[in-house]
Structure formats: C-alpha cells, structure tokens
PDB file of N, CA, C and O in Angstrom:
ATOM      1  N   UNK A   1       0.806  -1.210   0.000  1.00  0.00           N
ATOM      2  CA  UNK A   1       0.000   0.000   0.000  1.00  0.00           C
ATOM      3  C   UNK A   1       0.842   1.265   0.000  1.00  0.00           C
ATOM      4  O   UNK A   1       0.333   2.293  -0.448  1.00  0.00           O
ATOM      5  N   UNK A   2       2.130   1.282   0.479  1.00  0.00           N
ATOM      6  CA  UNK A   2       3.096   2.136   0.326  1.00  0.00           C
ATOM      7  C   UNK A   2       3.657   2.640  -1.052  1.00  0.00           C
ATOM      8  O   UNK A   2       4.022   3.806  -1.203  1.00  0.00           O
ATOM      9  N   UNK A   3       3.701   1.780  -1.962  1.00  0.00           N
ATOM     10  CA  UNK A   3       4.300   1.986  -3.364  1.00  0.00           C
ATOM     11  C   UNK A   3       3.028   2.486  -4.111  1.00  0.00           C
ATOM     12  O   UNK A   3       1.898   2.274  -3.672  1.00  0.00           O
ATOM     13  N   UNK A   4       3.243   3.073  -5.111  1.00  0.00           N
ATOM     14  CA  UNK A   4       2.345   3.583  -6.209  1.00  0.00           C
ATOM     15  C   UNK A   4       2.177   2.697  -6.687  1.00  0.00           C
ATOM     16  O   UNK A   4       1.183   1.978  -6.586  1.00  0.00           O
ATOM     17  N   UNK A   5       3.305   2.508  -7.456  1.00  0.00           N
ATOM     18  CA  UNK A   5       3.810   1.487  -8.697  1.00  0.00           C
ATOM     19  C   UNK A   5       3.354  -0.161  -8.676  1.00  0.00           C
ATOM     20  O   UNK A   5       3.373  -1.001  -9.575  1.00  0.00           O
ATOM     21  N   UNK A   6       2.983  -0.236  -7.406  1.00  0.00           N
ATOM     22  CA  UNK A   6       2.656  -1.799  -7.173  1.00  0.00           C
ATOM     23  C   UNK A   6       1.070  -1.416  -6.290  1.00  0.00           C
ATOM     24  O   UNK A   6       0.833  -0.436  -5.585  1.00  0.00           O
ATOM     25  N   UNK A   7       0.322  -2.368  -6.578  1.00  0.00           N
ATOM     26  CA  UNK A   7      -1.120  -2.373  -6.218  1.00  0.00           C
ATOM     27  C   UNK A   7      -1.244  -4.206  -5.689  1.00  0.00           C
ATOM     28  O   UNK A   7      -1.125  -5.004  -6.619  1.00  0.00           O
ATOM     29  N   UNK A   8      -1.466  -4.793  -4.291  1.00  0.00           N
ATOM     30  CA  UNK A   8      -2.050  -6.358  -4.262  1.00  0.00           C
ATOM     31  C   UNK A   8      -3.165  -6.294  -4.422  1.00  0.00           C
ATOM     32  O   UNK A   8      -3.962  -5.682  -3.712  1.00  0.00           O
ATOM     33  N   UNK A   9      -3.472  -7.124  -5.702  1.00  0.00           N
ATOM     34  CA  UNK A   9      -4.811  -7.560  -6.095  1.00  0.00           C
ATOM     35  C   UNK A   9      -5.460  -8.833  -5.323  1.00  0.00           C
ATOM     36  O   UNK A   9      -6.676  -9.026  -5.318  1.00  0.00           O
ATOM     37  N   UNK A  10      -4.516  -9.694  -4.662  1.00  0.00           N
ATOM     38  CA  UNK A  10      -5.168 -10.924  -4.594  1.00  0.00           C
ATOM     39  C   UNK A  10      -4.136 -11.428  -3.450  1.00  0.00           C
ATOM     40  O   UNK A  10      -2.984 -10.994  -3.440  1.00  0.00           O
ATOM     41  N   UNK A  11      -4.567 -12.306  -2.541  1.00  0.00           N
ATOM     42  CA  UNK A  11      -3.556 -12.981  -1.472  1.00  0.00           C
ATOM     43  C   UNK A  11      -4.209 -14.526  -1.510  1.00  0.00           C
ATOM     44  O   UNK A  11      -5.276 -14.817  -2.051  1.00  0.00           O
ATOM     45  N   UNK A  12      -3.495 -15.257  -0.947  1.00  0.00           N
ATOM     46  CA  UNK A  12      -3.377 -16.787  -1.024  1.00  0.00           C
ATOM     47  C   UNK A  12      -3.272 -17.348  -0.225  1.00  0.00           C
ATOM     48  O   UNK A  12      -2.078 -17.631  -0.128  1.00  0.00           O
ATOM     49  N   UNK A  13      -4.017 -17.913   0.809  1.00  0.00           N
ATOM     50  CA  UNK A  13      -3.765 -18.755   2.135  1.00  0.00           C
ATOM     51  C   UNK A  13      -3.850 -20.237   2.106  1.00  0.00           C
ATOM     52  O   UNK A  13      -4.256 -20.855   1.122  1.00  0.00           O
ATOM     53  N   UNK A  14      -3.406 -20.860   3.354  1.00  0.00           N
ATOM     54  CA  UNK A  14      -3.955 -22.314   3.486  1.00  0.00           C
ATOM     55  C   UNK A  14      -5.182 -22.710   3.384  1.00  0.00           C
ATOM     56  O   UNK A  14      -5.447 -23.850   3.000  1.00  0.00           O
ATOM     57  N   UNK A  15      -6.132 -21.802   3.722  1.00  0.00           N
ATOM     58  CA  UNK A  15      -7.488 -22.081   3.835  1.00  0.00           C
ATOM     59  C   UNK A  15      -7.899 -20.696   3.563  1.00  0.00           C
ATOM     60  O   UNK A  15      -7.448 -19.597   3.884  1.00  0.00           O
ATOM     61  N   UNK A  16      -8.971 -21.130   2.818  1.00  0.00           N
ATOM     62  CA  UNK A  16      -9.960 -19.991   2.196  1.00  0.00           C
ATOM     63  C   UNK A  16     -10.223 -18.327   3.430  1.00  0.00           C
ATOM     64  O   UNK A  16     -10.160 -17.116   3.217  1.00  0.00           O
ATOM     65  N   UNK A  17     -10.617 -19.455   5.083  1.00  0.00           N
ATOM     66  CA  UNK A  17     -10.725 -18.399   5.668  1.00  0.00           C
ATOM     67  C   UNK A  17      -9.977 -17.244   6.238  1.00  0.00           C
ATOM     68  O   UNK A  17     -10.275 -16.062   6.415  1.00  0.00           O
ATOM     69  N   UNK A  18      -8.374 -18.314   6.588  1.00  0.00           N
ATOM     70  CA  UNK A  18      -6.923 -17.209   6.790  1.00  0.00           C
ATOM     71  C   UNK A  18      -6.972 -16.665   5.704  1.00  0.00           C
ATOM     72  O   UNK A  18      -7.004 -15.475   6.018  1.00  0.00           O
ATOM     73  N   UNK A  19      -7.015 -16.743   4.041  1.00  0.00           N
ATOM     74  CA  UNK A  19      -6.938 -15.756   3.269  1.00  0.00           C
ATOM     75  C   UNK A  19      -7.925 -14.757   3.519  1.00  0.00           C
ATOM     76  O   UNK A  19      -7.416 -13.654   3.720  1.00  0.00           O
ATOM     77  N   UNK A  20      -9.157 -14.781   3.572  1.00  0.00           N
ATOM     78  CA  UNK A  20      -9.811 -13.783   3.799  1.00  0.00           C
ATOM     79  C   UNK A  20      -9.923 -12.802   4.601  1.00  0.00           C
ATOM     80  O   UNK A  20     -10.286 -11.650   4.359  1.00  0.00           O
ATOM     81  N   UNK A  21      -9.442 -13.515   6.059  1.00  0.00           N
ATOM     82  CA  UNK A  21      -9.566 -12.648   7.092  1.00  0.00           C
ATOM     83  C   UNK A  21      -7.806 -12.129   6.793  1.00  0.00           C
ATOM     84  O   UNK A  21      -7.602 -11.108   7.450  1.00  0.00           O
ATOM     85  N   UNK A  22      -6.806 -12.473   6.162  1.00  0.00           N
ATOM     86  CA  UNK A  22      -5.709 -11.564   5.686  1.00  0.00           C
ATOM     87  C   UNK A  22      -5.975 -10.525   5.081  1.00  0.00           C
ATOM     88  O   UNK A  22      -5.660  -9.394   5.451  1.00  0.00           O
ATOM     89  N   UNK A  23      -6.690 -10.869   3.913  1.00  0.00           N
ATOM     90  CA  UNK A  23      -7.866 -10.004   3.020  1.00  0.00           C
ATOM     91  C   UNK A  23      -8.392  -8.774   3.320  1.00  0.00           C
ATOM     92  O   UNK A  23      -8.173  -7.648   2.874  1.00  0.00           O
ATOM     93  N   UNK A  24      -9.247  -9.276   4.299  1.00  0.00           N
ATOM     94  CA  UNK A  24      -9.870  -7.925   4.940  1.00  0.00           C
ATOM     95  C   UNK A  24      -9.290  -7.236   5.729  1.00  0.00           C
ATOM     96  O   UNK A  24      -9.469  -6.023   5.841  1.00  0.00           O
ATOM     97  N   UNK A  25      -8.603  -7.830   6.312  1.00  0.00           N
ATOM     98  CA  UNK A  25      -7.341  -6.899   7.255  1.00  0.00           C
ATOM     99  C   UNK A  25      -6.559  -5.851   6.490  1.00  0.00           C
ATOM    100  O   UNK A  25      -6.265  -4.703   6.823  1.00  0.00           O
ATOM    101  N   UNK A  26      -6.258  -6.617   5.232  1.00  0.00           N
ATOM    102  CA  UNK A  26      -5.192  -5.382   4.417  1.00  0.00           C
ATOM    103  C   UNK A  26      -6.206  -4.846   3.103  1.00  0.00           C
ATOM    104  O   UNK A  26      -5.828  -4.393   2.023  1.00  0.00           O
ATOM    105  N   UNK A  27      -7.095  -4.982   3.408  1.00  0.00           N
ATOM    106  CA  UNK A  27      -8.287  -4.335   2.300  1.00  0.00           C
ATOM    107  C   UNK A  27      -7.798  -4.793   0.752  1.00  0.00           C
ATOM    108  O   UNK A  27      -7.679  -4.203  -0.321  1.00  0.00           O
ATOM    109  N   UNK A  28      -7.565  -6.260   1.258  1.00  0.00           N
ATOM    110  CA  UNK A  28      -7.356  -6.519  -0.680  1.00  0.00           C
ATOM    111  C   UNK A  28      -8.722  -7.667  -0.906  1.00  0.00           C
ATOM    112  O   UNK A  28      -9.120  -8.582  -0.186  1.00  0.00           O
ATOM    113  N   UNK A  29      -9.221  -7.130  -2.281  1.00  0.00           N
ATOM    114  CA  UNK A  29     -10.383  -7.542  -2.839  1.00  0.00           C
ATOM    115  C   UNK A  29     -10.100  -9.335  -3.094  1.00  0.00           C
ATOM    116  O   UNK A  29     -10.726 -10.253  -2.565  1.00  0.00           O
ATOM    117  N   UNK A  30      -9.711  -9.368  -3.427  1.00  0.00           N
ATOM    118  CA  UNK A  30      -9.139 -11.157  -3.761  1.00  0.00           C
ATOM    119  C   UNK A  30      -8.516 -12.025  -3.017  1.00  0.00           C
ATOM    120  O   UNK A  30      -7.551 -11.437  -2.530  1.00  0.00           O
ATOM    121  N   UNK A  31      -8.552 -13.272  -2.614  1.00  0.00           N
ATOM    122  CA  UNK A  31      -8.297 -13.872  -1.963  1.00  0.00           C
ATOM    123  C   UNK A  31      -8.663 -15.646  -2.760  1.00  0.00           C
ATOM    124  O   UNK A  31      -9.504 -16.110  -3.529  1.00  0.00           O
ATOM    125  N   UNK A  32      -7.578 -16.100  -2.077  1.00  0.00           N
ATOM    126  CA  UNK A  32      -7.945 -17.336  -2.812  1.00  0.00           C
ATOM    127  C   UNK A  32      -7.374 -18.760  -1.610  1.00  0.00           C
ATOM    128  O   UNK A  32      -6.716 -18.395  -0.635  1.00  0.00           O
ATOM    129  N   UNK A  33      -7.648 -20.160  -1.757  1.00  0.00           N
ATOM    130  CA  UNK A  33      -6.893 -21.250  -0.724  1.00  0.00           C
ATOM    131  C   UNK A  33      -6.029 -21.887  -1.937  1.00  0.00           C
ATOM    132  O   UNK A  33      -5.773 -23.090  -1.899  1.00  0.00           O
ATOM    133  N   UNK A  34      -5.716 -21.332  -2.682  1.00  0.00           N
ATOM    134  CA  UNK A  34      -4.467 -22.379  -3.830  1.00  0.00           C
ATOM    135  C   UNK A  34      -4.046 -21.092  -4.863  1.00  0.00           C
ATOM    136  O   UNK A  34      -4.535 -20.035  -5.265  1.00  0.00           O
ATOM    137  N   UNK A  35      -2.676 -21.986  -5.034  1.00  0.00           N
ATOM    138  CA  UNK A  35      -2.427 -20.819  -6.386  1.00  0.00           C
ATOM    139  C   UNK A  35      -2.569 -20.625  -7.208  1.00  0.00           C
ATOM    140  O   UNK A  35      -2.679 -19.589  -7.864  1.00  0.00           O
ATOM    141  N   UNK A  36      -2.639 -22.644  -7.560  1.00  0.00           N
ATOM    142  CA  UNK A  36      -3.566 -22.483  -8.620  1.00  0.00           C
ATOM    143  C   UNK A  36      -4.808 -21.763  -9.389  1.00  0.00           C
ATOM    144  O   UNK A  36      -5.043 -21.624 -10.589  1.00  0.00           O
ATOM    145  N   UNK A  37      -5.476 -21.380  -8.273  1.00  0.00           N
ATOM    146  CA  UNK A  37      -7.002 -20.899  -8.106  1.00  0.00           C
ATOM    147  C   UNK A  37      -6.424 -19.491  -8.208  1.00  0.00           C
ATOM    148  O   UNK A  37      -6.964 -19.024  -9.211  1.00  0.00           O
ATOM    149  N   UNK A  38      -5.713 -18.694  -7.761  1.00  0.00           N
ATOM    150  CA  UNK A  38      -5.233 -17.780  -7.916  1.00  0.00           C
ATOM    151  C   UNK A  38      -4.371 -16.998  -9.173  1.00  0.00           C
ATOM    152  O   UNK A  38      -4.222 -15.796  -9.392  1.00  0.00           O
ATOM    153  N   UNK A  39      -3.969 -17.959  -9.753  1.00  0.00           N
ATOM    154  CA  UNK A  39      -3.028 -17.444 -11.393  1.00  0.00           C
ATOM    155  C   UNK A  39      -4.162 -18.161 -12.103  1.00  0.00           C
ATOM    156  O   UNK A  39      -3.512 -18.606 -13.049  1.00  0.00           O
ATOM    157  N   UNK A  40      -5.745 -18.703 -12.367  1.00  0.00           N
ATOM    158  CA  UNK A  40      -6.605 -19.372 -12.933  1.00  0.00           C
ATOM    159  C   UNK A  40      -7.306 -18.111 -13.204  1.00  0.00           C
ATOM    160  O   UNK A  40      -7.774 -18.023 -14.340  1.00  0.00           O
ATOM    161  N   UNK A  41      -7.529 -16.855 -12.207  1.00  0.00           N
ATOM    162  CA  UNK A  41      -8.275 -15.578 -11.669  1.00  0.00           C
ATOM    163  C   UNK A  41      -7.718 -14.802 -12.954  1.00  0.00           C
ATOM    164  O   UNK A  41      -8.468 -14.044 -13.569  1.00  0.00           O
ATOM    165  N   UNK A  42      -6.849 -14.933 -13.214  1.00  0.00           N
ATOM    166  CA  UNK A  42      -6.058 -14.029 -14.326  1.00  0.00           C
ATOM    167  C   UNK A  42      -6.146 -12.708 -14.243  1.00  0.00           C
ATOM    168  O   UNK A  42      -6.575 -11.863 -15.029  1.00  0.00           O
ATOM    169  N   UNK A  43      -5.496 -12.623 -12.765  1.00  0.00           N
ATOM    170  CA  UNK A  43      -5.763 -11.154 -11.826  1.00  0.00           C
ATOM    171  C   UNK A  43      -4.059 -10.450 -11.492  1.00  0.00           C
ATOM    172  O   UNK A  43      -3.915  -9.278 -11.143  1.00  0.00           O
ATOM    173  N   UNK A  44      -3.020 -11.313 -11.661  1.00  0.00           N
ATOM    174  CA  UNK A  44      -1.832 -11.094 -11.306  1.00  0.00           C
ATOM    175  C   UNK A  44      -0.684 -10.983 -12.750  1.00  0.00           C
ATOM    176  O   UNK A  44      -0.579 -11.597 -13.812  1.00  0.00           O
ATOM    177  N   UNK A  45      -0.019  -9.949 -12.147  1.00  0.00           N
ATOM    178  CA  UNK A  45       1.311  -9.683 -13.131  1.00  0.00           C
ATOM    179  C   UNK A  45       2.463 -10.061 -12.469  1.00  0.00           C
ATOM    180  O   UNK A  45       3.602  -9.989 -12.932  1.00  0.00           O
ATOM    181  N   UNK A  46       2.164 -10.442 -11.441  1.00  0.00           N
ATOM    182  CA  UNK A  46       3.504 -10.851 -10.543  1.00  0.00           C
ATOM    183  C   UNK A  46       2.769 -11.521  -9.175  1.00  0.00           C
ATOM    184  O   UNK A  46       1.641 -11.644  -8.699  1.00  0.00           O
ATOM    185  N   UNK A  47       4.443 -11.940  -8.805  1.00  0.00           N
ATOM    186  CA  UNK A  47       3.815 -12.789  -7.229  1.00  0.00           C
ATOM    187  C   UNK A  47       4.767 -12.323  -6.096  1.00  0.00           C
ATOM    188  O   UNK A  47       5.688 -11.741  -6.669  1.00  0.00           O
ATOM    189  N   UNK A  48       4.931 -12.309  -5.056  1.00  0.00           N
ATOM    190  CA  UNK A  48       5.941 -12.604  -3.917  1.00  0.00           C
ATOM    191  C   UNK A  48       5.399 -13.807  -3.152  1.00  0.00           C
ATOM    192  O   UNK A  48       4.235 -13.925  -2.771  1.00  0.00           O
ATOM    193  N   UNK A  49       6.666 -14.936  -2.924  1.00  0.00           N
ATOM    194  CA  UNK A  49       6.011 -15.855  -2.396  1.00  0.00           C
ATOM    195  C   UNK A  49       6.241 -15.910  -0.940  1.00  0.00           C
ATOM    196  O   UNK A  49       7.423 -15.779  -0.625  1.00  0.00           O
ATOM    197  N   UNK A  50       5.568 -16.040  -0.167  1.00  0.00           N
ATOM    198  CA  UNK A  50       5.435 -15.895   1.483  1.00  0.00           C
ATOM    199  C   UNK A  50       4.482 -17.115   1.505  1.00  0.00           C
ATOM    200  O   UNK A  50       3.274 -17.046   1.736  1.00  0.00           O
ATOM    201  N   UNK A  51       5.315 -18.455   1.181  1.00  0.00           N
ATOM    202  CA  UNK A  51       5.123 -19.765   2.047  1.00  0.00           C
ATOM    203  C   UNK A  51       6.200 -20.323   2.912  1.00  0.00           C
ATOM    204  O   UNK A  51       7.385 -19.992   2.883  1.00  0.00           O
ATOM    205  N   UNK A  52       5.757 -21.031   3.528  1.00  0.00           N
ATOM    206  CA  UNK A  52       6.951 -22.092   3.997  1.00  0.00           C
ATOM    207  C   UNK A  52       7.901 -22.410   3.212  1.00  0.00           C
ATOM    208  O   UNK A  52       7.594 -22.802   2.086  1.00  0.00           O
ATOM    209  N   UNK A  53       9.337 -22.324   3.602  1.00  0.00           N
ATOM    210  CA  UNK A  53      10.646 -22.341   2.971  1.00  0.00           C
ATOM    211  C   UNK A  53      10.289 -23.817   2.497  1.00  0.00           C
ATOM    212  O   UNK A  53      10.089 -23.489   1.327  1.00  0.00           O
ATOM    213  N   UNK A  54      10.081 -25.024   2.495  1.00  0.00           N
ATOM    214  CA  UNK A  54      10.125 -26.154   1.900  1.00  0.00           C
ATOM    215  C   UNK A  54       8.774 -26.239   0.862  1.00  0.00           C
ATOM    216  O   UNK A  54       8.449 -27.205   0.172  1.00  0.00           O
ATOM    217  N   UNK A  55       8.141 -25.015   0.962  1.00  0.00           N
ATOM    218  CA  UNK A  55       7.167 -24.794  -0.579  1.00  0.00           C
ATOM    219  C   UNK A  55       7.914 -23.982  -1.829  1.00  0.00           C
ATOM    220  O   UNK A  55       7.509 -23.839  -2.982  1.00  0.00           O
ATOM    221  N   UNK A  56       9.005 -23.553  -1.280  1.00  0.00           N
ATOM    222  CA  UNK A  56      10.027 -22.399  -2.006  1.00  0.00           C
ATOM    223  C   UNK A  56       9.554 -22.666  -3.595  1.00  0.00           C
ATOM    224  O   UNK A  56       8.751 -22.083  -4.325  1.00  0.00           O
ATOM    225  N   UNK A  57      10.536 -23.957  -3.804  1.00  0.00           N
ATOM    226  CA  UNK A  57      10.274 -24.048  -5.507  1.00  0.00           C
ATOM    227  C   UNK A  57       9.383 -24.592  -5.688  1.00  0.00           C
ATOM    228  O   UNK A  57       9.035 -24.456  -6.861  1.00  0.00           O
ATOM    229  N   UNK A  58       8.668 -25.275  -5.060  1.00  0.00           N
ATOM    230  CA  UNK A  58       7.435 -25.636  -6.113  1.00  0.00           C
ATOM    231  C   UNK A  58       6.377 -24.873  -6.243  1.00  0.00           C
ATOM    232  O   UNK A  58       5.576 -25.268  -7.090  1.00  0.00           O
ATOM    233  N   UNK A  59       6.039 -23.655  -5.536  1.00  0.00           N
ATOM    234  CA  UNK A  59       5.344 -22.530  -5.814  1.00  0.00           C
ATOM    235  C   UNK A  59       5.674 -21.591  -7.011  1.00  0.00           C
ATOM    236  O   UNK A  59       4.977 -21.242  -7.963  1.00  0.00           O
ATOM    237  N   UNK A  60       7.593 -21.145  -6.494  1.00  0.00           N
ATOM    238  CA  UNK A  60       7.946 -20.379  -7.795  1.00  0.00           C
ATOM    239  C   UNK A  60       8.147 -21.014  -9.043  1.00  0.00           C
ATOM    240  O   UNK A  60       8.066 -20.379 -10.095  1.00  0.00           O
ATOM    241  N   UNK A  61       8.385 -22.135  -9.001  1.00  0.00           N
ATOM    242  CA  UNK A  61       8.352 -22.784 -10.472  1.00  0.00           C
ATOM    243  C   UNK A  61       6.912 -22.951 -10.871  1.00  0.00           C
ATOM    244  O   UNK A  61       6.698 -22.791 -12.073  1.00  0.00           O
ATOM    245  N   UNK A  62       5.918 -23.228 -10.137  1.00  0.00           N
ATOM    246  CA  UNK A  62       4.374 -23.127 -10.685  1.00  0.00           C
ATOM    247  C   UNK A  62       4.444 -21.589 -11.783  1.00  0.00           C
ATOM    248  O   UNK A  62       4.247 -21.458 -12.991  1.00  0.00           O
ATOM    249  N   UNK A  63       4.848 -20.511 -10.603  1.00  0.00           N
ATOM    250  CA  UNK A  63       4.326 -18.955 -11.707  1.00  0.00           C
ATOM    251  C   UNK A  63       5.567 -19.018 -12.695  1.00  0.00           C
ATOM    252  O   UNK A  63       5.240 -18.723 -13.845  1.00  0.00           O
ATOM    253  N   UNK A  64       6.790 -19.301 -12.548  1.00  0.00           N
ATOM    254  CA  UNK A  64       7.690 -19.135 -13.261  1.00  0.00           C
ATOM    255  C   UNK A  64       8.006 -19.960 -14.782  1.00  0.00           C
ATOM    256  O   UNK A  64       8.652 -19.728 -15.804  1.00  0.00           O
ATOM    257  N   UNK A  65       7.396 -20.724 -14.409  1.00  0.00           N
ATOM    258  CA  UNK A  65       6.803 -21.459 -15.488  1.00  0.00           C
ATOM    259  C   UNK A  65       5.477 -21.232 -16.587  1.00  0.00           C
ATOM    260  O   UNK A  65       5.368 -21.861 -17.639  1.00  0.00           O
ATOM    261  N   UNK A  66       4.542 -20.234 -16.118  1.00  0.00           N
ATOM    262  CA  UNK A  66       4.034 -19.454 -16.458  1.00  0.00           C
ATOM    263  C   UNK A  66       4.104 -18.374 -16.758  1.00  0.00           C
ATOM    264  O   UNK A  66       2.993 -17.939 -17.060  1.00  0.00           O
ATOM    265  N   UNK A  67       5.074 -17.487 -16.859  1.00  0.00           N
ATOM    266  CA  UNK A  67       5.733 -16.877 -17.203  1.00  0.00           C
ATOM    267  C   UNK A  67       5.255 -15.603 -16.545  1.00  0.00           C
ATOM    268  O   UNK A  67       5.122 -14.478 -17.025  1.00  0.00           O
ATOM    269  N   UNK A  68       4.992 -16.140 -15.115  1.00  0.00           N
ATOM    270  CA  UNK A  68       4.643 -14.302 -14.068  1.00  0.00           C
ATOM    271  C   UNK A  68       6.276 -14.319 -13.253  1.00  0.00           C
ATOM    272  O   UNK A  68       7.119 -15.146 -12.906  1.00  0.00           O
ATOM    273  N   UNK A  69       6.078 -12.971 -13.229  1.00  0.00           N
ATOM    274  CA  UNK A  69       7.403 -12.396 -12.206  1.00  0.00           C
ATOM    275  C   UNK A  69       7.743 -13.060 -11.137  1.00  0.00           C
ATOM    276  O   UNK A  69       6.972 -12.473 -10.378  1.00  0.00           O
ATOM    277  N   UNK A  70       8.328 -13.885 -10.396  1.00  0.00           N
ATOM    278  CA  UNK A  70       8.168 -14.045  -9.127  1.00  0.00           C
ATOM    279  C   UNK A  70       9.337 -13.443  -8.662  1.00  0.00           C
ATOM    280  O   UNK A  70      10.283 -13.187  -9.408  1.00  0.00           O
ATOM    281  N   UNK A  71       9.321 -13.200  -7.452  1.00  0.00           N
ATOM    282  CA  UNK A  71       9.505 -12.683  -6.219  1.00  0.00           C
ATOM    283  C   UNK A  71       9.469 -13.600  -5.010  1.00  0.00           C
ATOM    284  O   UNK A  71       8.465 -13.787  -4.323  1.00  0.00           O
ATOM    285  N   UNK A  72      11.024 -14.326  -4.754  1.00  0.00           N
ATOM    286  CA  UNK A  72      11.346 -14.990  -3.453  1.00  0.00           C
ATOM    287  C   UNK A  72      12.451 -14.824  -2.525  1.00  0.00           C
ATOM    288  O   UNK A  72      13.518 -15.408  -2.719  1.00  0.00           O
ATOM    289  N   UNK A  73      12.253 -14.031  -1.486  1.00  0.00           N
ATOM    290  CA  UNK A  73      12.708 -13.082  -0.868  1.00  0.00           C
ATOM    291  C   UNK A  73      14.006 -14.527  -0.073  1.00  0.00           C
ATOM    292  O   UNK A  73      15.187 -14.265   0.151  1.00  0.00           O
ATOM    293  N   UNK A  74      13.550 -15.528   0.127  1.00  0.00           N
ATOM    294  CA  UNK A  74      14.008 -16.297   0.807  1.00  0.00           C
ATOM    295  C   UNK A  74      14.939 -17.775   0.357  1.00  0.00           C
ATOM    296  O   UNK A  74      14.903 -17.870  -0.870  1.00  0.00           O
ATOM    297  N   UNK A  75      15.524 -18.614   0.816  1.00  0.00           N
ATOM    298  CA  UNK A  75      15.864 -19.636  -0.204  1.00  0.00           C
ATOM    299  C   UNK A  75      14.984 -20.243  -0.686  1.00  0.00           C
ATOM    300  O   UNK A  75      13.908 -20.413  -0.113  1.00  0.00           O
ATOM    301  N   UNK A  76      15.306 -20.757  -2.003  1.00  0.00           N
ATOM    302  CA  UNK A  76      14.245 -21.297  -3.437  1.00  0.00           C
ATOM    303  C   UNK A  76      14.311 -22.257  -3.128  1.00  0.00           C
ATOM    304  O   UNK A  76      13.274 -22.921  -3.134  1.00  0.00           O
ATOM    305  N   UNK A  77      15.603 -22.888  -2.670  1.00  0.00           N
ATOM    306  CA  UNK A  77      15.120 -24.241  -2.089  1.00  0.00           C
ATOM    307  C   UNK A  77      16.639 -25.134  -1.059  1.00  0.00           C
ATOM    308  O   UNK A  77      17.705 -24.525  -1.156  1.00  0.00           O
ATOM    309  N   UNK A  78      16.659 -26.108  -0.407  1.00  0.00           N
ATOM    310  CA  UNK A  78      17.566 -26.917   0.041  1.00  0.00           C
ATOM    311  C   UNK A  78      19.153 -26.898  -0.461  1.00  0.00           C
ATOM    312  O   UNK A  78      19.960 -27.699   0.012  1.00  0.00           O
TER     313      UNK A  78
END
C-alpha cells in the first residue's frame, strides 16, 4: 500500500478463511486457498512468495513457469 507502482490484487492462504480474514485486514479484494485458483483468476502480473521455505520451488516454479514475475525473498530451495 506504500508503493504507487505496485497495487495487491489478490492474497493466497492455506485455507480460504486465513486468506480472507488476511484479506480484509489489508483491504485486498481477492483472496484465494491455492495458487492455482489464484493465477486461474487471471488477476496477477507478478507474485511474492510468502510460504513455507520447503514450498520455495514448487510454488515459484508453478508462476515461473508461467511466465509471471516471481519474487522470493528467501531460499528457493535446500
């Protein structure tokens, strides 16, 4: 919410309801329980991934393979 240049359209939880109530906390309209379900929305130009370090690559290779931006602040993997 700080940057201009970047807007979150959509967040991604374990369960439908931690996404939402993340959701509404940070006033973002979208929310989803998979990522699939989330890059399916065809709502995102990019990602940052904020899972568990042993989801590292198989999350970023899901978008990266799709050819969205990712963003992994942390190790990709082992």
């Amino acid at each position: 919410n700080q940057v201009d240049e970047c807007e979150v359209v959509a967040v991604c939880g374990s369960t439908l309801d931690r996404a939402k109530r993340f959701a509404e906390k940070h006033h973002i309209a979208q929310y989803f329980d998979s990522y699939e379900k989330m890059y399916q929305a065809n709502l995102i130009d990019g990602v940052y991934i904020a899972v568990p370090n042993c989801l590292h690559m198989e999350v970023s290779n899901y978008f990266l393979s799709r050819n969205i931006p990712t963003f992994c602040e942390k190790p990709l993997a082992s």
